[in-house]
mmCIF file of C-alpha atoms in Angstrom:
data_model
loop_
_atom_site.group_PDB
_atom_site.id
_atom_site.type_symbol
_atom_site.label_atom_id
_atom_site.label_comp_id
_atom_site.label_asym_id
_atom_site.label_seq_id
_atom_site.Cartn_x
_atom_site.Cartn_y
_atom_site.Cartn_z
ATOM 1 C CA UNK A 227 -37.183 6.565 -4.814
ATOM 2 C CA UNK A 228 -39.106 3.711 -3.166
ATOM 3 C CA UNK A 229 -39.624 2.058 -6.553
ATOM 4 C CA UNK A 230 -35.865 2.155 -7.258
ATOM 5 C CA UNK A 231 -35.063 0.572 -3.884
ATOM 6 C CA UNK A 232 -37.713 -2.107 -4.437
ATOM 7 C CA UNK A 233 -36.275 -2.852 -7.877
ATOM 8 C CA UNK A 234 -32.753 -3.272 -6.424
ATOM 9 C CA UNK A 235 -34.049 -5.641 -3.730
ATOM 10 C CA UNK A 236 -35.972 -7.643 -6.328
ATOM 11 C CA UNK A 237 -32.866 -7.875 -8.550
ATOM 12 C CA UNK A 238 -30.714 -9.024 -5.612
ATOM 13 C CA UNK A 239 -33.266 -11.717 -4.714
ATOM 14 C CA UNK A 240 -33.356 -12.898 -8.322
ATOM 15 C CA UNK A 241 -29.560 -13.322 -8.295
ATOM 16 C CA UNK A 242 -29.717 -15.215 -4.986
ATOM 17 C CA UNK A 243 -32.386 -17.466 -6.460
ATOM 18 C CA UNK A 244 -30.278 -18.112 -9.568
ATOM 19 C CA UNK A 245 -27.256 -18.998 -7.430
ATOM 20 C CA UNK A 246 -29.285 -21.430 -5.315
ATOM 21 C CA UNK A 247 -30.636 -23.160 -8.413
ATOM 22 C CA UNK A 248 -27.228 -23.476 -10.053
ATOM 23 C CA UNK A 249 -25.010 -23.493 -6.964
ATOM 24 C CA UNK A 250 -22.955 -26.451 -8.146
ATOM 25 C CA UNK A 251 -21.792 -24.554 -11.233
ATOM 26 C CA UNK A 252 -21.331 -21.246 -9.448
ATOM 27 C CA UNK A 253 -19.377 -22.309 -6.361
ATOM 28 C CA UNK A 254 -15.697 -22.177 -7.231
ATOM 29 C CA UNK A 255 -12.450 -20.521 -6.262
ATOM 30 C CA UNK A 256 -11.858 -17.227 -8.045
ATOM 31 C CA UNK A 257 -8.259 -15.988 -8.177
ATOM 32 C CA UNK A 258 -6.948 -12.457 -8.357
ATOM 33 C CA UNK A 259 -3.325 -11.358 -8.303
ATOM 34 C CA UNK A 260 -2.089 -8.140 -6.669
ATOM 35 C CA UNK A 261 0.244 -6.421 -9.121
ATOM 36 C CA UNK A 262 2.190 -3.182 -8.907
ATOM 37 C CA UNK A 263 5.636 -1.794 -8.182
ATOM 38 C CA UNK A 264 7.425 -2.044 -4.858
ATOM 39 C CA UNK A 265 5.876 0.134 -2.108
ATOM 40 C CA UNK A 266 2.564 0.503 -3.959
ATOM 41 C CA UNK A 267 0.712 -0.912 -0.952
ATOM 42 C CA UNK A 268 -0.027 -4.469 -2.114
ATOM 43 C CA UNK A 269 0.935 -6.088 1.185
ATOM 44 C CA UNK A 270 -1.217 -3.594 3.084
ATOM 45 C CA UNK A 271 -4.203 -4.575 0.951
ATOM 46 C CA UNK A 272 -3.470 -8.228 1.666
ATOM 47 C CA UNK A 273 -3.569 -7.444 5.397
ATOM 48 C CA UNK A 274 -6.855 -5.587 4.987
ATOM 49 C CA UNK A 275 -8.338 -8.561 3.144
ATOM 50 C CA UNK A 276 -7.328 -10.774 6.075
ATOM 51 C CA UNK A 277 -8.948 -8.299 8.478
ATOM 52 C CA UNK A 278 -12.093 -8.417 6.347
ATOM 53 C CA UNK A 279 -12.049 -12.136 7.106
ATOM 54 C CA UNK A 280 -11.770 -11.386 10.877
ATOM 55 C CA UNK A 281 -8.102 -12.343 11.055
ATOM 56 C CA UNK A 282 -6.586 -12.282 14.556
ATOM 57 C CA UNK A 283 -2.855 -11.844 15.117
ATOM 58 C CA UNK A 284 -1.056 -14.945 16.362
ATOM 59 C CA UNK A 285 1.677 -14.829 19.020
ATOM 60 C CA UNK A 286 4.253 -15.461 16.294
ATOM 61 C CA UNK A 287 2.885 -12.602 14.171
ATOM 62 C CA UNK A 288 2.985 -10.243 17.170
ATOM 63 C CA UNK A 289 6.609 -11.177 17.870
ATOM 64 C CA UNK A 290 7.570 -10.621 14.234
ATOM 65 C CA UNK A 291 5.560 -7.387 14.155
ATOM 66 C CA UNK A 292 7.555 -5.907 17.041
ATOM 67 C CA UNK A 293 10.811 -6.416 15.155
ATOM 68 C CA UNK A 294 9.310 -5.012 11.956
ATOM 69 C CA UNK A 295 8.326 -1.918 13.946
ATOM 70 C CA UNK A 296 11.892 -1.644 15.270
ATOM 71 C CA UNK A 297 13.148 -1.696 11.682
ATOM 72 C CA UNK A 298 10.529 0.839 10.572
ATOM 73 C CA UNK A 299 11.460 3.189 13.428
ATOM 74 C CA UNK A 300 15.148 2.911 12.553
ATOM 75 C CA UNK A 301 14.594 3.546 8.835
ATOM 76 C CA UNK A 302 12.357 6.516 9.718
ATOM 77 C CA UNK A 303 14.758 8.320 12.058
ATOM 78 C CA UNK A 304 18.101 7.590 10.391
ATOM 79 C CA UNK A 305 17.493 9.891 7.375
ATOM 80 C CA UNK A 306 16.639 12.665 9.861
ATOM 81 C CA UNK A 307 19.759 11.925 11.913
ATOM 82 C CA UNK A 308 21.972 11.918 8.816
ATOM 83 C CA UNK A 309 20.510 15.236 7.626
ATOM 84 C CA UNK A 310 21.039 16.819 11.056
ATOM 85 C CA UNK A 311 24.689 15.737 11.175
ATOM 86 C CA UNK A 312 25.286 17.399 7.797
ATOM 87 C CA UNK A 313 23.896 20.701 9.088
ATOM 88 C CA UNK A 314 26.808 22.278 10.996
ATOM 89 C CA UNK A 315 24.742 25.223 12.211
ATOM 90 C CA UNK A 316 22.157 22.878 13.718
ATOM 91 C CA UNK A 317 24.831 20.653 15.301
ATOM 92 C CA UNK A 318 26.270 23.723 17.034
ATOM 93 C CA UNK A 319 22.797 24.535 18.397
ATOM 94 C CA UNK A 320 22.031 21.107 19.830
ATOM 95 C CA UNK A 321 25.402 20.654 21.542
ATOM 96 C CA UNK A 322 28.002 17.897 21.624
ATOM 97 C CA UNK A 323 26.054 15.445 23.820
ATOM 98 C CA UNK A 324 23.055 15.391 21.495
ATOM 99 C CA UNK A 325 25.391 15.178 18.497
ATOM 100 C CA UNK A 326 26.905 11.992 19.966
ATOM 101 C CA UNK A 327 23.398 10.606 20.500
ATOM 102 C CA UNK A 328 22.528 11.313 16.870
ATOM 103 C CA UNK A 329 25.709 9.614 15.668
ATOM 104 C CA UNK A 330 24.736 6.524 17.675
ATOM 105 C CA UNK A 331 21.333 6.480 15.950
ATOM 106 C CA UNK A 332 22.880 7.085 12.536
ATOM 107 C CA UNK A 333 25.209 4.064 12.687
ATOM 108 C CA UNK A 334 22.772 1.657 14.374
ATOM 109 C CA UNK A 335 21.793 -1.480 12.438
ATOM 110 C CA UNK A 336 19.101 -4.108 12.845
ATOM 111 C CA UNK A 337 21.834 -6.710 13.290
ATOM 112 C CA UNK A 338 23.167 -4.784 16.284
ATOM 113 C CA UNK A 339 19.679 -4.312 17.724
ATOM 114 C CA UNK A 340 18.996 -8.052 17.508
ATOM 115 C CA UNK A 341 21.957 -8.676 19.818
ATOM 116 C CA UNK A 342 20.801 -6.276 22.549
ATOM 117 C CA UNK A 343 19.022 -7.463 25.678
ATOM 118 C CA UNK A 344 15.654 -5.934 26.583
ATOM 119 C CA UNK A 345 17.110 -3.278 28.901
ATOM 120 C CA UNK A 346 19.400 -1.991 26.156
ATOM 121 C CA UNK A 347 16.584 -2.099 23.601
ATOM 122 C CA UNK A 348 14.445 0.008 25.939
ATOM 123 C CA UNK A 349 17.326 2.432 26.398
ATOM 124 C CA UNK A 350 17.726 2.758 22.631
ATOM 125 C CA UNK A 351 14.025 3.618 22.331
ATOM 126 C CA UNK A 352 14.470 6.326 24.968
ATOM 127 C CA UNK A 353 17.458 7.753 23.063
ATOM 128 C CA UNK A 354 15.445 7.903 19.834
ATOM 129 C CA UNK A 355 12.581 9.625 21.666
ATOM 130 C CA UNK A 356 14.987 12.140 23.202
ATOM 131 C CA UNK A 357 16.313 12.878 19.719
ATOM 132 C CA UNK A 358 12.829 13.372 18.233
ATOM 133 C CA UNK A 359 11.684 15.560 21.139
ATOM 134 C CA UNK A 360 14.588 18.021 20.888
ATOM 135 C CA UNK A 361 13.007 21.359 19.956
ATOM 136 C CA UNK A 362 15.680 22.277 17.396
ATOM 137 C CA UNK A 363 15.546 18.865 15.717
ATOM 138 C CA UNK A 364 11.736 18.794 15.744
ATOM 139 C CA UNK A 365 11.655 22.190 14.040
ATOM 140 C CA UNK A 366 14.227 20.965 11.516
ATOM 141 C CA UNK A 367 12.440 17.798 10.382
ATOM 142 C CA UNK A 368 9.030 19.497 10.489
ATOM 143 C CA UNK A 369 10.080 22.275 8.120
ATOM 144 C CA UNK A 370 12.728 20.615 5.946
ATOM 145 C CA UNK A 371 11.888 18.619 2.824
ATOM 146 C CA UNK A 372 13.345 15.216 3.668
ATOM 147 C CA UNK A 373 12.707 11.986 1.755
ATOM 148 C CA UNK A 374 11.256 9.742 4.462
ATOM 149 C CA UNK A 375 9.389 6.423 4.250
ATOM 150 C CA UNK A 376 5.588 6.656 4.024
ATOM 151 C CA UNK A 377 5.275 5.109 7.472
ATOM 152 C CA UNK A 378 7.626 7.611 9.180
ATOM 153 C CA UNK A 379 4.886 9.920 10.477
ATOM 154 C CA UNK A 380 3.010 6.957 11.937
ATOM 155 C CA UNK A 381 6.094 5.503 13.617
ATOM 156 C CA UNK A 382 7.045 8.842 15.170
ATOM 157 C CA UNK A 383 3.476 9.305 16.432
ATOM 158 C CA UNK A 384 3.580 5.863 18.096
ATOM 159 C CA UNK A 385 6.535 7.049 20.218
ATOM 160 C CA UNK A 386 9.670 4.882 19.869
ATOM 161 C CA UNK A 387 10.201 5.136 23.644
ATOM 162 C CA UNK A 388 7.094 2.956 24.074
ATOM 163 C CA UNK A 389 7.640 0.672 21.065
ATOM 164 C CA UNK A 390 10.976 -0.593 22.427
ATOM 165 C CA UNK A 391 9.576 -1.375 25.887
ATOM 166 C CA UNK A 392 9.170 -5.028 26.892
ATOM 167 C CA UNK A 393 5.526 -4.416 27.827
ATOM 168 C CA UNK A 394 4.640 -2.979 24.400
ATOM 169 C CA UNK A 395 1.983 -5.005 22.552
ATOM 170 C CA UNK A 396 1.423 -4.069 18.884
ATOM 171 C CA UNK A 397 -2.129 -3.441 17.717
ATOM 172 C CA UNK A 398 -3.996 -4.350 14.540
ATOM 173 C CA UNK A 399 -3.500 -0.740 13.439
ATOM 174 C CA UNK A 400 0.268 -1.165 13.867
ATOM 175 C CA UNK A 401 0.106 -4.319 11.753
ATOM 176 C CA UNK A 402 -1.673 -2.435 8.962
ATOM 177 C CA UNK A 403 0.754 0.508 9.034
ATOM 178 C CA UNK A 404 4.134 -1.248 9.192
ATOM 179 C CA UNK A 405 6.012 -2.013 5.995
ATOM 180 C CA UNK A 406 7.947 -5.119 5.089
ATOM 181 C CA UNK A 407 8.809 -5.930 1.450
ATOM 182 C CA UNK A 408 7.040 -8.987 0.058
ATOM 183 C CA UNK A 409 9.462 -11.771 -0.743
ATOM 184 C CA UNK A 410 8.177 -14.656 -2.811
ATOM 185 C CA UNK A 411 4.460 -15.366 -3.094
ATOM 186 C CA UNK A 412 1.814 -14.926 -0.402
ATOM 187 C CA UNK A 413 -1.667 -16.404 -0.803
ATOM 188 C CA UNK A 414 -4.861 -15.986 1.177
ATOM 189 C CA UNK A 415 -8.342 -17.340 0.479
ATOM 190 C CA UNK A 416 -11.312 -15.219 1.501
ATOM 191 C CA UNK A 417 -14.500 -17.224 1.974
ATOM 192 C CA UNK A 418 -17.730 -15.452 1.066
ATOM 193 C CA UNK A 419 -21.282 -16.791 1.121
ATOM 194 C CA UNK A 420 -21.189 -18.076 -2.444
ATOM 195 C CA UNK A 421 -17.564 -18.179 -3.602
ATOM 196 C CA UNK A 422 -13.963 -18.382 -2.491
ATOM 197 C CA UNK A 423 -11.650 -15.545 -3.487
ATOM 198 C CA UNK A 424 -7.978 -16.506 -3.610
ATOM 199 C CA UNK A 425 -5.718 -13.451 -3.426
ATOM 200 C CA UNK A 426 -2.126 -13.841 -4.628
ATOM 201 C CA UNK A 427 0.425 -11.243 -3.506
ATOM 202 C CA UNK A 428 3.743 -11.170 -5.351
ATOM 203 C CA UNK A 429 6.798 -8.973 -4.847
ATOM 204 C CA UNK A 430 6.916 -5.633 -6.649
ATOM 205 C CA UNK A 431 10.688 -5.310 -7.097
ATOM 206 C CA UNK A 432 11.809 -5.545 -10.714
ATOM 207 C CA UNK A 433 13.526 -8.885 -10.084
ATOM 208 C CA UNK A 434 10.265 -10.238 -8.609
ATOM 209 C CA UNK A 435 8.139 -8.876 -11.460
ATOM 210 C CA UNK A 436 9.883 -11.246 -13.853
ATOM 211 C CA UNK A 437 8.212 -14.102 -11.946
ATOM 212 C CA UNK A 438 4.670 -12.725 -12.205
ATOM 213 C CA UNK A 439 3.978 -14.579 -15.444
ATOM 214 C CA UNK A 440 4.105 -17.937 -13.642
ATOM 215 C CA UNK A 441 0.804 -17.055 -11.938
ATOM 216 C CA UNK A 442 -1.057 -15.430 -14.831
ATOM 217 C CA UNK A 443 -2.731 -18.596 -16.118
ATOM 218 C CA UNK A 444 -4.570 -18.988 -12.779
ATOM 219 C CA UNK A 445 -5.980 -15.457 -12.723
ATOM 220 C CA UNK A 446 -9.682 -14.670 -13.161
ATOM 221 C CA UNK A 447 -9.365 -10.925 -12.514
ATOM 222 C CA UNK A 448 -6.363 -8.549 -12.266
ATOM 223 C CA UNK A 449 -5.851 -6.207 -9.316
ATOM 224 C CA UNK A 450 -3.326 -3.461 -10.065
ATOM 225 C CA UNK A 451 -2.130 -0.997 -7.422
ATOM 226 C CA UNK A 452 -0.272 2.277 -7.963
ATOM 227 C CA UNK A 453 0.954 4.682 -5.274
ATOM 228 C CA UNK A 454 -0.248 7.965 -6.780
ATOM 229 C CA UNK A 455 1.571 9.902 -4.046
ATOM 230 C CA UNK A 456 4.796 9.212 -5.964
ATOM 231 C CA UNK A 457 3.884 11.583 -8.809
ATOM 232 C CA UNK A 458 6.887 13.773 -7.946
ATOM 233 C CA UNK A 459 9.418 10.966 -7.470
ATOM 234 C CA UNK A 460 12.095 9.677 -9.796
ATOM 235 C CA UNK A 461 12.807 5.973 -9.427
ATOM 236 C CA UNK A 462 15.697 3.905 -10.692
ATOM 237 C CA UNK A 463 15.453 0.128 -10.869
ATOM 238 C CA UNK A 464 18.486 -2.083 -11.423
ATOM 239 C CA UNK A 465 20.295 -0.854 -14.554
ATOM 240 C CA UNK A 466 17.578 1.555 -15.713
ATOM 241 C CA UNK A 467 17.833 5.331 -15.878
ATOM 242 C CA UNK A 468 15.666 7.273 -13.388
ATOM 243 C CA UNK A 469 12.068 7.870 -14.476
ATOM 244 C CA UNK A 470 8.886 9.260 -12.982
ATOM 245 C CA UNK A 471 7.248 6.705 -10.659
ATOM 246 C CA UNK A 472 3.723 7.136 -12.074
ATOM 247 C CA UNK A 473 5.011 6.770 -15.636
ATOM 248 C CA UNK A 474 6.867 3.636 -14.502
ATOM 249 C CA UNK A 475 3.588 2.253 -13.113
ATOM 250 C CA UNK A 476 1.801 2.996 -16.385
ATOM 251 C CA UNK A 477 4.495 1.076 -18.255
ATOM 252 C CA UNK A 478 4.126 -1.883 -15.883
ATOM 253 C CA UNK A 479 0.339 -1.865 -16.317
ATOM 254 C CA UNK A 480 0.746 -1.800 -20.102
ATOM 255 C CA UNK A 481 3.021 -4.850 -19.942
ATOM 256 C CA UNK A 482 0.448 -6.635 -17.781
ATOM 257 C CA UNK A 483 -2.503 -5.883 -20.064
ATOM 258 C CA UNK A 484 -0.500 -6.795 -23.177
ATOM 259 C CA UNK A 485 0.317 -10.243 -21.784
ATOM 260 C CA UNK A 486 -1.530 -12.955 -23.779
ATOM 261 C CA UNK A 487 -2.520 -14.815 -20.582
ATOM 262 C CA UNK A 488 -4.348 -11.726 -19.308
ATOM 263 C CA UNK A 489 -6.171 -10.622 -22.452
ATOM 264 C CA UNK A 490 -9.746 -9.528 -21.650
ATOM 265 C CA UNK A 491 -9.266 -10.214 -17.940
ATOM 266 C CA UNK A 492 -11.266 -7.633 -15.926
ATOM 267 C CA UNK A 493 -9.171 -5.067 -14.065
ATOM 268 C CA UNK A 494 -9.558 -3.711 -10.542
ATOM 269 C CA UNK A 495 -7.486 -0.531 -10.310
ATOM 270 C CA UNK A 496 -6.474 0.826 -6.908
ATOM 271 C CA UNK A 497 -4.967 4.327 -7.072
ATOM 272 C CA UNK A 498 -3.476 4.169 -3.616
ATOM 273 C CA UNK A 499 -1.983 6.472 -0.958
ATOM 274 C CA UNK A 500 -4.502 9.207 -1.701
ATOM 275 C CA UNK A 501 -3.943 10.550 1.832
ATOM 276 C CA UNK A 502 -0.290 11.322 1.081
ATOM 277 C CA UNK A 503 -1.226 12.617 -2.381
ATOM 278 C CA UNK A 504 -3.684 15.041 -0.751
ATOM 279 C CA UNK A 505 -1.029 16.474 1.564
ATOM 280 C CA UNK A 506 1.692 16.601 -1.058
ATOM 281 C CA UNK A 507 -0.298 18.268 -3.828
ATOM 282 C CA UNK A 508 -0.893 21.275 -1.571
ATOM 283 C CA UNK A 509 2.807 22.134 -1.867
ATOM 284 C CA UNK A 510 4.168 20.219 -4.886
ATOM 285 C CA UNK A 511 2.523 21.271 -8.190
ATOM 286 C CA UNK A 512 1.454 18.352 -10.369
ATOM 287 C CA UNK A 513 2.274 20.328 -13.524
ATOM 288 C CA UNK A 514 5.931 20.468 -12.490
ATOM 289 C CA UNK A 515 6.148 16.738 -13.231
ATOM 290 C CA UNK A 516 3.329 16.447 -15.786
ATOM 291 C CA UNK A 517 3.442 19.554 -18.033
ATOM 292 C CA UNK A 518 0.293 18.368 -19.835
ATOM 293 C CA UNK A 519 -1.767 18.829 -16.652
ATOM 294 C CA UNK A 520 -4.230 21.710 -17.147
ATOM 295 C CA UNK A 521 -6.233 21.576 -13.929
ATOM 296 C CA UNK A 522 -6.056 23.982 -11.007
ATOM 297 C CA UNK A 523 -2.637 24.199 -9.428
ATOM 298 C CA UNK A 524 -2.230 22.573 -5.994
ATOM 299 C CA UNK A 525 -5.783 21.170 -6.274
ATOM 300 C CA UNK A 526 -6.537 17.687 -4.932
ATOM 301 C CA UNK A 527 -9.761 17.063 -6.859
ATOM 302 C CA UNK A 528 -8.369 18.099 -10.259
ATOM 303 C CA UNK A 529 -5.127 16.250 -9.536
ATOM 304 C CA UNK A 530 -6.937 13.000 -8.741
ATOM 305 C CA UNK A 531 -9.043 13.289 -11.903
ATOM 306 C CA UNK A 532 -5.908 13.811 -13.997
ATOM 307 C CA UNK A 533 -4.015 10.820 -12.575
ATOM 308 C CA UNK A 534 -7.086 8.590 -12.821
ATOM 309 C CA UNK A 535 -7.522 9.609 -16.467
ATOM 310 C CA UNK A 536 -3.891 8.685 -17.212
ATOM 311 C CA UNK A 537 -4.587 5.102 -16.178
ATOM 312 C CA UNK A 538 -8.053 4.806 -17.722
ATOM 313 C CA UNK A 539 -6.842 6.259 -21.036
ATOM 314 C CA UNK A 540 -4.077 3.648 -21.122
ATOM 315 C CA UNK A 541 -6.559 0.836 -20.459
ATOM 316 C CA UNK A 542 -8.937 2.156 -23.122
ATOM 317 C CA UNK A 543 -6.116 2.401 -25.663
ATOM 318 C CA UNK A 544 -5.189 -1.252 -25.097
ATOM 319 C CA UNK A 545 -8.751 -2.599 -24.871
ATOM 320 C CA UNK A 546 -11.661 -0.158 -25.081
ATOM 321 C CA UNK A 547 -14.144 -2.857 -24.000
ATOM 322 C CA UNK A 548 -12.247 -4.106 -20.957
ATOM 323 C CA UNK A 549 -14.192 -4.108 -17.682
ATOM 324 C CA UNK A 550 -12.273 -1.829 -15.300
ATOM 325 C CA UNK A 551 -13.202 -0.897 -11.725
ATOM 326 C CA UNK A 552 -11.143 2.090 -10.467
ATOM 327 C CA UNK A 553 -10.940 3.073 -6.798
ATOM 328 C CA UNK A 554 -9.150 5.960 -5.069
ATOM 329 C CA UNK A 555 -7.764 4.324 -1.945
ATOM 330 C CA UNK A 556 -5.995 4.912 1.355
ATOM 331 C CA UNK A 557 -4.959 1.359 2.213
ATOM 332 C CA UNK A 558 -4.081 2.026 5.859
ATOM 333 C CA UNK A 559 -7.603 3.365 6.510
ATOM 334 C CA UNK A 560 -9.365 0.241 7.791
ATOM 335 C CA UNK A 561 -12.936 1.547 7.411
ATOM 336 C CA UNK A 562 -12.498 2.955 3.901
ATOM 337 C CA UNK A 563 -10.629 -0.113 2.676
ATOM 338 C CA UNK A 564 -13.293 -2.426 4.103
ATOM 339 C CA UNK A 565 -15.875 -0.639 1.940
ATOM 340 C CA UNK A 566 -13.593 -0.903 -1.101
ATOM 341 C CA UNK A 567 -13.085 -4.635 -0.520
ATOM 342 C CA UNK A 568 -16.846 -5.163 -0.211
ATOM 343 C CA UNK A 569 -17.402 -3.268 -3.460
ATOM 344 C CA UNK A 570 -14.666 -5.327 -5.131
ATOM 345 C CA UNK A 571 -16.189 -8.612 -3.964
ATOM 346 C CA UNK A 572 -19.559 -7.527 -5.377
ATOM 347 C CA UNK A 573 -17.945 -6.686 -8.735
ATOM 348 C CA UNK A 574 -16.113 -10.036 -8.871
ATOM 349 C CA UNK A 575 -19.301 -11.853 -7.898
ATOM 350 C CA UNK A 576 -21.237 -10.244 -10.760
ATOM 351 C CA UNK A 577 -18.448 -10.927 -13.269
ATOM 352 C CA UNK A 578 -18.407 -14.541 -12.123
ATOM 353 C CA UNK A 579 -22.178 -14.788 -12.593
ATOM 354 C CA UNK A 580 -21.838 -13.407 -16.123
ATOM 355 C CA UNK A 581 -18.973 -15.783 -16.920
ATOM 356 C CA UNK A 582 -21.160 -18.704 -15.845
ATOM 357 C CA UNK A 583 -24.064 -17.426 -17.929
ATOM 358 C CA UNK A 584 -26.252 -16.922 -14.874
ATOM 359 C CA UNK A 585 -26.890 -13.227 -15.584
ATOM 360 C CA UNK A 586 -26.401 -11.042 -18.646
#
């Protein structure tokens, strides 16, 4: 064991020595582009990369974050409110006063919220909290299969009554967990000891994906992200017929790898939202949506292996010799994602060394 450790240390020192000798050739900006469908978690990874670089929230970011949290709270509770109002038996249980409160939540818009003063905003937060705390409603949304945003559980746990208070100050964890669709192109450069890593985040909506090609010629390595928790979801984009979300992601990845600009470009593959996948697969059989699945039913480990194999088999079919680095990720987990980013940087560093002929 000691010999193995000594060998690894010796190898690391050799690489450091090589870099020092040929630093002029090695130091450069390496670019990767975050690709994947909308809601895959690309923007969350971009935030985590900034945190890896010790990013601190500015006053402007905190102000914007509060309003993003307002929007996330609203989009989390409105599907619950709408479902409650459609359940006549439940409406009779909760009474007319609560029903009026729910109607007020159901018709609220961000435009209306932006016109409220702080006292009225605080009051709205209290109304939402009252709604969520009602024992009949809590039982309903805890036991009913509702399609809610991924961030809904987090937003409810943060207590809307507090979020809408003037004194509320969002945290880094809030920043990581909120969702706001990427519009246009976001770039961030991460400085490491021996290279600069430029990360390009582009929108995942179908209309945005048409613009991806404009950035492909700058890319050294591809980063593709898929939300594996969507294995049971049907998605419909623009004029297309509904299709399984994972199969949609596989089609997008195929288009990416088939692009002439990206031929033989190494691939970092993030199979994301494993936390939601783990909860969901306990109650939603994978074989219901993928009849070819032959693993144990309702089993997380077998399910992960199956989904991972779907992606790796596709990559191998397109280019059996392509360097691919798969990771099972939970992008809102700061500690786990930090380790993944470190591993990714190491992989990119080694690929860069090979490309410069500094190691074989």
